[in-house]
């Protein structure tokens, strides 16, 4: 098996990542000014980071509460009853925003946005068919993404 090549990234690359993480819509001109490089140099660095999978995409931050989903929960799920096809089943559940396979006592970590507590109850009843859950209701976000 071939070992992945570890690429080194300098302070400028990390600064570019920080700038685009904070504002994915920043222009190359403004980005070049922020990192003190020419526009073509910034473009080439970003292109290389995209090709190497460091930059995997650009996203828009959404405040789900403002569009009718005020309930934000993380649910840990242990697969006690249903051994096959759980990732597929979870991917079909509309209220599950993202999920990960995790190590430890639980098998999956689900991020969920919901409109009502009844929707949460309904989702948990579906998840109980798969196994045991531990639900954490998000009360307030204290920190955004950072390096």
PDB file of C-alpha atoms in Angstrom:
ATOM      1  CA  UNK A   1       0.000   0.000   0.000  1.00  0.00           C
ATOM      2  CA  UNK A   2       1.294   3.384  -0.997  1.00  0.00           C
ATOM      3  CA  UNK A   3       1.818   5.917   1.793  1.00  0.00           C
ATOM      4  CA  UNK A   4       0.177   9.299   1.254  1.00  0.00           C
ATOM      5  CA  UNK A   5       2.639  12.068   0.556  1.00  0.00           C
ATOM      6  CA  UNK A   6       2.632  14.585   3.364  1.00  0.00           C
ATOM      7  CA  UNK A   7       2.734  18.067   1.920  1.00  0.00           C
ATOM      8  CA  UNK A   8       4.091  20.971   3.888  1.00  0.00           C
ATOM      9  CA  UNK A   9       2.227  24.228   4.057  1.00  0.00           C
ATOM     10  CA  UNK A  10       3.737  27.528   5.108  1.00  0.00           C
ATOM     11  CA  UNK A  11       2.337  30.445   7.091  1.00  0.00           C
ATOM     12  CA  UNK A  12       0.943  32.048   3.921  1.00  0.00           C
ATOM     13  CA  UNK A  13      -1.017  28.905   3.019  1.00  0.00           C
ATOM     14  CA  UNK A  14      -2.438  28.779   6.536  1.00  0.00           C
ATOM     15  CA  UNK A  15      -3.351  32.480   6.334  1.00  0.00           C
ATOM     16  CA  UNK A  16      -5.140  31.866   3.009  1.00  0.00           C
ATOM     17  CA  UNK A  17      -7.089  29.010   4.617  1.00  0.00           C
ATOM     18  CA  UNK A  18      -8.016  31.230   7.558  1.00  0.00           C
ATOM     19  CA  UNK A  19      -9.183  34.050   5.281  1.00  0.00           C
ATOM     20  CA  UNK A  20     -11.363  31.840   3.061  1.00  0.00           C
ATOM     21  CA  UNK A  21     -12.744  29.993   6.075  1.00  0.00           C
ATOM     22  CA  UNK A  22     -13.902  33.336   7.477  1.00  0.00           C
ATOM     23  CA  UNK A  23     -15.232  34.534   4.098  1.00  0.00           C
ATOM     24  CA  UNK A  24     -15.519  31.950   1.320  1.00  0.00           C
ATOM     25  CA  UNK A  25     -16.699  34.683  -1.057  1.00  0.00           C
ATOM     26  CA  UNK A  26     -13.607  36.862  -0.690  1.00  0.00           C
ATOM     27  CA  UNK A  27     -12.234  38.015  -4.047  1.00  0.00           C
ATOM     28  CA  UNK A  28      -8.757  36.971  -5.157  1.00  0.00           C
ATOM     29  CA  UNK A  29      -7.822  40.653  -5.103  1.00  0.00           C
ATOM     30  CA  UNK A  30      -8.872  41.139  -1.466  1.00  0.00           C
ATOM     31  CA  UNK A  31      -7.365  37.806  -0.496  1.00  0.00           C
ATOM     32  CA  UNK A  32      -4.051  38.709  -2.132  1.00  0.00           C
ATOM     33  CA  UNK A  33      -4.009  41.986  -0.179  1.00  0.00           C
ATOM     34  CA  UNK A  34      -4.805  40.177   3.081  1.00  0.00           C
ATOM     35  CA  UNK A  35      -1.923  37.706   2.681  1.00  0.00           C
ATOM     36  CA  UNK A  36       0.462  40.116   0.929  1.00  0.00           C
ATOM     37  CA  UNK A  37       0.866  38.127  -2.310  1.00  0.00           C
ATOM     38  CA  UNK A  38       0.013  38.793  -5.931  1.00  0.00           C
ATOM     39  CA  UNK A  39      -3.340  37.615  -7.270  1.00  0.00           C
ATOM     40  CA  UNK A  40      -1.741  34.955  -9.528  1.00  0.00           C
ATOM     41  CA  UNK A  41       0.317  33.618  -6.607  1.00  0.00           C
ATOM     42  CA  UNK A  42      -2.784  33.315  -4.414  1.00  0.00           C
ATOM     43  CA  UNK A  43      -4.703  31.651  -7.248  1.00  0.00           C
ATOM     44  CA  UNK A  44      -1.935  29.073  -7.762  1.00  0.00           C
ATOM     45  CA  UNK A  45      -1.662  28.287  -4.050  1.00  0.00           C
ATOM     46  CA  UNK A  46      -5.420  27.820  -3.757  1.00  0.00           C
ATOM     47  CA  UNK A  47      -5.506  25.665  -6.890  1.00  0.00           C
ATOM     48  CA  UNK A  48      -2.777  23.385  -5.449  1.00  0.00           C
ATOM     49  CA  UNK A  49      -4.580  23.124  -2.107  1.00  0.00           C
ATOM     50  CA  UNK A  50      -7.815  22.211  -3.906  1.00  0.00           C
ATOM     51  CA  UNK A  51      -6.040  19.561  -6.023  1.00  0.00           C
ATOM     52  CA  UNK A  52      -4.453  18.053  -2.889  1.00  0.00           C
ATOM     53  CA  UNK A  53      -7.783  17.982  -1.058  1.00  0.00           C
ATOM     54  CA  UNK A  54      -6.823  20.526   1.591  1.00  0.00           C
ATOM     55  CA  UNK A  55      -9.561  22.867   0.388  1.00  0.00           C
ATOM     56  CA  UNK A  56     -12.520  20.572  -0.169  1.00  0.00           C
ATOM     57  CA  UNK A  57     -15.170  23.131  -0.972  1.00  0.00           C
ATOM     58  CA  UNK A  58     -16.744  26.415  -0.049  1.00  0.00           C
ATOM     59  CA  UNK A  59     -19.822  26.686   2.106  1.00  0.00           C
ATOM     60  CA  UNK A  60     -22.382  29.158   3.293  1.00  0.00           C
ATOM     61  CA  UNK A  61     -23.079  29.451   7.007  1.00  0.00           C
ATOM     62  CA  UNK A  62     -26.821  29.268   7.668  1.00  0.00           C
ATOM     63  CA  UNK A  63     -28.668  30.276  10.829  1.00  0.00           C
ATOM     64  CA  UNK A  64     -31.245  27.478  10.853  1.00  0.00           C
ATOM     65  CA  UNK A  65     -33.176  29.080  13.701  1.00  0.00           C
ATOM     66  CA  UNK A  66     -34.052  32.019  11.425  1.00  0.00           C
ATOM     67  CA  UNK A  67     -35.547  29.711   8.795  1.00  0.00           C
ATOM     68  CA  UNK A  68     -37.771  27.752  11.148  1.00  0.00           C
ATOM     69  CA  UNK A  69     -35.506  25.157  12.775  1.00  0.00           C
ATOM     70  CA  UNK A  70     -34.875  26.445  16.314  1.00  0.00           C
ATOM     71  CA  UNK A  71     -34.069  23.044  17.811  1.00  0.00           C
ATOM     72  CA  UNK A  72     -30.443  22.004  17.282  1.00  0.00           C
ATOM     73  CA  UNK A  73     -29.352  18.723  18.849  1.00  0.00           C
ATOM     74  CA  UNK A  74     -26.511  16.268  18.711  1.00  0.00           C
ATOM     75  CA  UNK A  75     -27.508  12.658  19.210  1.00  0.00           C
ATOM     76  CA  UNK A  76     -25.147   9.819  20.007  1.00  0.00           C
ATOM     77  CA  UNK A  77     -26.506   6.511  18.685  1.00  0.00           C
ATOM     78  CA  UNK A  78     -25.414   3.003  19.625  1.00  0.00           C
ATOM     79  CA  UNK A  79     -26.339   0.394  17.027  1.00  0.00           C
ATOM     80  CA  UNK A  80     -27.847  -2.261  19.360  1.00  0.00           C
ATOM     81  CA  UNK A  81     -30.574  -3.737  17.187  1.00  0.00           C
ATOM     82  CA  UNK A  82     -29.860  -3.149  13.522  1.00  0.00           C
ATOM     83  CA  UNK A  83     -26.393  -4.135  12.324  1.00  0.00           C
ATOM     84  CA  UNK A  84     -26.662  -3.633   8.573  1.00  0.00           C
ATOM     85  CA  UNK A  85     -27.525  -0.552   6.560  1.00  0.00           C
ATOM     86  CA  UNK A  86     -27.554   1.979   9.394  1.00  0.00           C
ATOM     87  CA  UNK A  87     -25.597   4.668   7.489  1.00  0.00           C
ATOM     88  CA  UNK A  88     -28.052   4.364   4.607  1.00  0.00           C
ATOM     89  CA  UNK A  89     -31.046   4.569   6.961  1.00  0.00           C
ATOM     90  CA  UNK A  90     -29.610   7.630   8.681  1.00  0.00           C
ATOM     91  CA  UNK A  91     -28.882   9.329   5.363  1.00  0.00           C
ATOM     92  CA  UNK A  92     -32.584   8.928   4.439  1.00  0.00           C
ATOM     93  CA  UNK A  93     -33.801  10.737   7.571  1.00  0.00           C
ATOM     94  CA  UNK A  94     -34.524  14.295   6.480  1.00  0.00           C
ATOM     95  CA  UNK A  95     -33.883  16.000   9.824  1.00  0.00           C
ATOM     96  CA  UNK A  96     -30.364  14.576  10.152  1.00  0.00           C
ATOM     97  CA  UNK A  97     -28.107  17.320   8.854  1.00  0.00           C
ATOM     98  CA  UNK A  98     -24.783  15.480   9.209  1.00  0.00           C
ATOM     99  CA  UNK A  99     -23.566  12.321  10.871  1.00  0.00           C
ATOM    100  CA  UNK A 100     -20.282  10.631  11.639  1.00  0.00           C
ATOM    101  CA  UNK A 101     -19.124   7.166  12.653  1.00  0.00           C
ATOM    102  CA  UNK A 102     -17.339   7.581  15.981  1.00  0.00           C
ATOM    103  CA  UNK A 103     -15.310   5.479  18.379  1.00  0.00           C
ATOM    104  CA  UNK A 104     -16.213   4.741  21.973  1.00  0.00           C
ATOM    105  CA  UNK A 105     -19.464   3.674  23.587  1.00  0.00           C
ATOM    106  CA  UNK A 106     -21.599   4.974  20.716  1.00  0.00           C
ATOM    107  CA  UNK A 107     -21.338   4.247  16.996  1.00  0.00           C
ATOM    108  CA  UNK A 108     -22.717   7.422  15.389  1.00  0.00           C
ATOM    109  CA  UNK A 109     -22.871  11.127  16.129  1.00  0.00           C
ATOM    110  CA  UNK A 110     -25.842  12.847  14.487  1.00  0.00           C
ATOM    111  CA  UNK A 111     -26.335  16.584  14.032  1.00  0.00           C
ATOM    112  CA  UNK A 112     -30.016  17.439  13.789  1.00  0.00           C
ATOM    113  CA  UNK A 113     -32.114  20.573  13.178  1.00  0.00           C
ATOM    114  CA  UNK A 114     -35.837  20.463  13.970  1.00  0.00           C
ATOM    115  CA  UNK A 115     -38.872  22.754  14.044  1.00  0.00           C
ATOM    116  CA  UNK A 116     -40.663  21.335  17.080  1.00  0.00           C
ATOM    117  CA  UNK A 117     -40.112  19.143  20.103  1.00  0.00           C
ATOM    118  CA  UNK A 118     -42.653  16.727  18.587  1.00  0.00           C
ATOM    119  CA  UNK A 119     -40.316  16.263  15.598  1.00  0.00           C
ATOM    120  CA  UNK A 120     -37.518  15.442  18.045  1.00  0.00           C
ATOM    121  CA  UNK A 121     -39.741  12.904  19.788  1.00  0.00           C
ATOM    122  CA  UNK A 122     -40.672  11.334  16.438  1.00  0.00           C
ATOM    123  CA  UNK A 123     -37.010  11.138  15.368  1.00  0.00           C
ATOM    124  CA  UNK A 124     -35.945   9.581  18.659  1.00  0.00           C
ATOM    125  CA  UNK A 125     -38.688   6.964  18.321  1.00  0.00           C
ATOM    126  CA  UNK A 126     -37.269   6.060  14.894  1.00  0.00           C
ATOM    127  CA  UNK A 127     -33.723   5.934  16.264  1.00  0.00           C
ATOM    128  CA  UNK A 128     -34.803   3.662  19.152  1.00  0.00           C
ATOM    129  CA  UNK A 129     -35.490   1.033  16.474  1.00  0.00           C
ATOM    130  CA  UNK A 130     -31.740   1.115  15.749  1.00  0.00           C
ATOM    131  CA  UNK A 131     -30.498   1.321  19.314  1.00  0.00           C
ATOM    132  CA  UNK A 132     -29.714   3.386  22.348  1.00  0.00           C
ATOM    133  CA  UNK A 133     -29.377   7.181  22.127  1.00  0.00           C
ATOM    134  CA  UNK A 134     -27.947  10.041  24.139  1.00  0.00           C
ATOM    135  CA  UNK A 135     -29.352  13.443  23.149  1.00  0.00           C
ATOM    136  CA  UNK A 136     -27.686  16.800  23.729  1.00  0.00           C
ATOM    137  CA  UNK A 137     -29.762  19.933  23.092  1.00  0.00           C
ATOM    138  CA  UNK A 138     -27.674  22.908  21.968  1.00  0.00           C
ATOM    139  CA  UNK A 139     -28.501  25.923  24.131  1.00  0.00           C
ATOM    140  CA  UNK A 140     -25.994  28.445  22.779  1.00  0.00           C
ATOM    141  CA  UNK A 141     -22.988  28.460  20.444  1.00  0.00           C
ATOM    142  CA  UNK A 142     -19.935  29.871  22.219  1.00  0.00           C
ATOM    143  CA  UNK A 143     -17.237  29.561  19.557  1.00  0.00           C
ATOM    144  CA  UNK A 144     -17.067  29.442  15.784  1.00  0.00           C
ATOM    145  CA  UNK A 145     -14.604  27.437  13.661  1.00  0.00           C
ATOM    146  CA  UNK A 146     -10.967  28.376  14.093  1.00  0.00           C
ATOM    147  CA  UNK A 147      -7.550  26.876  13.545  1.00  0.00           C
TER     148      UNK A 147
END
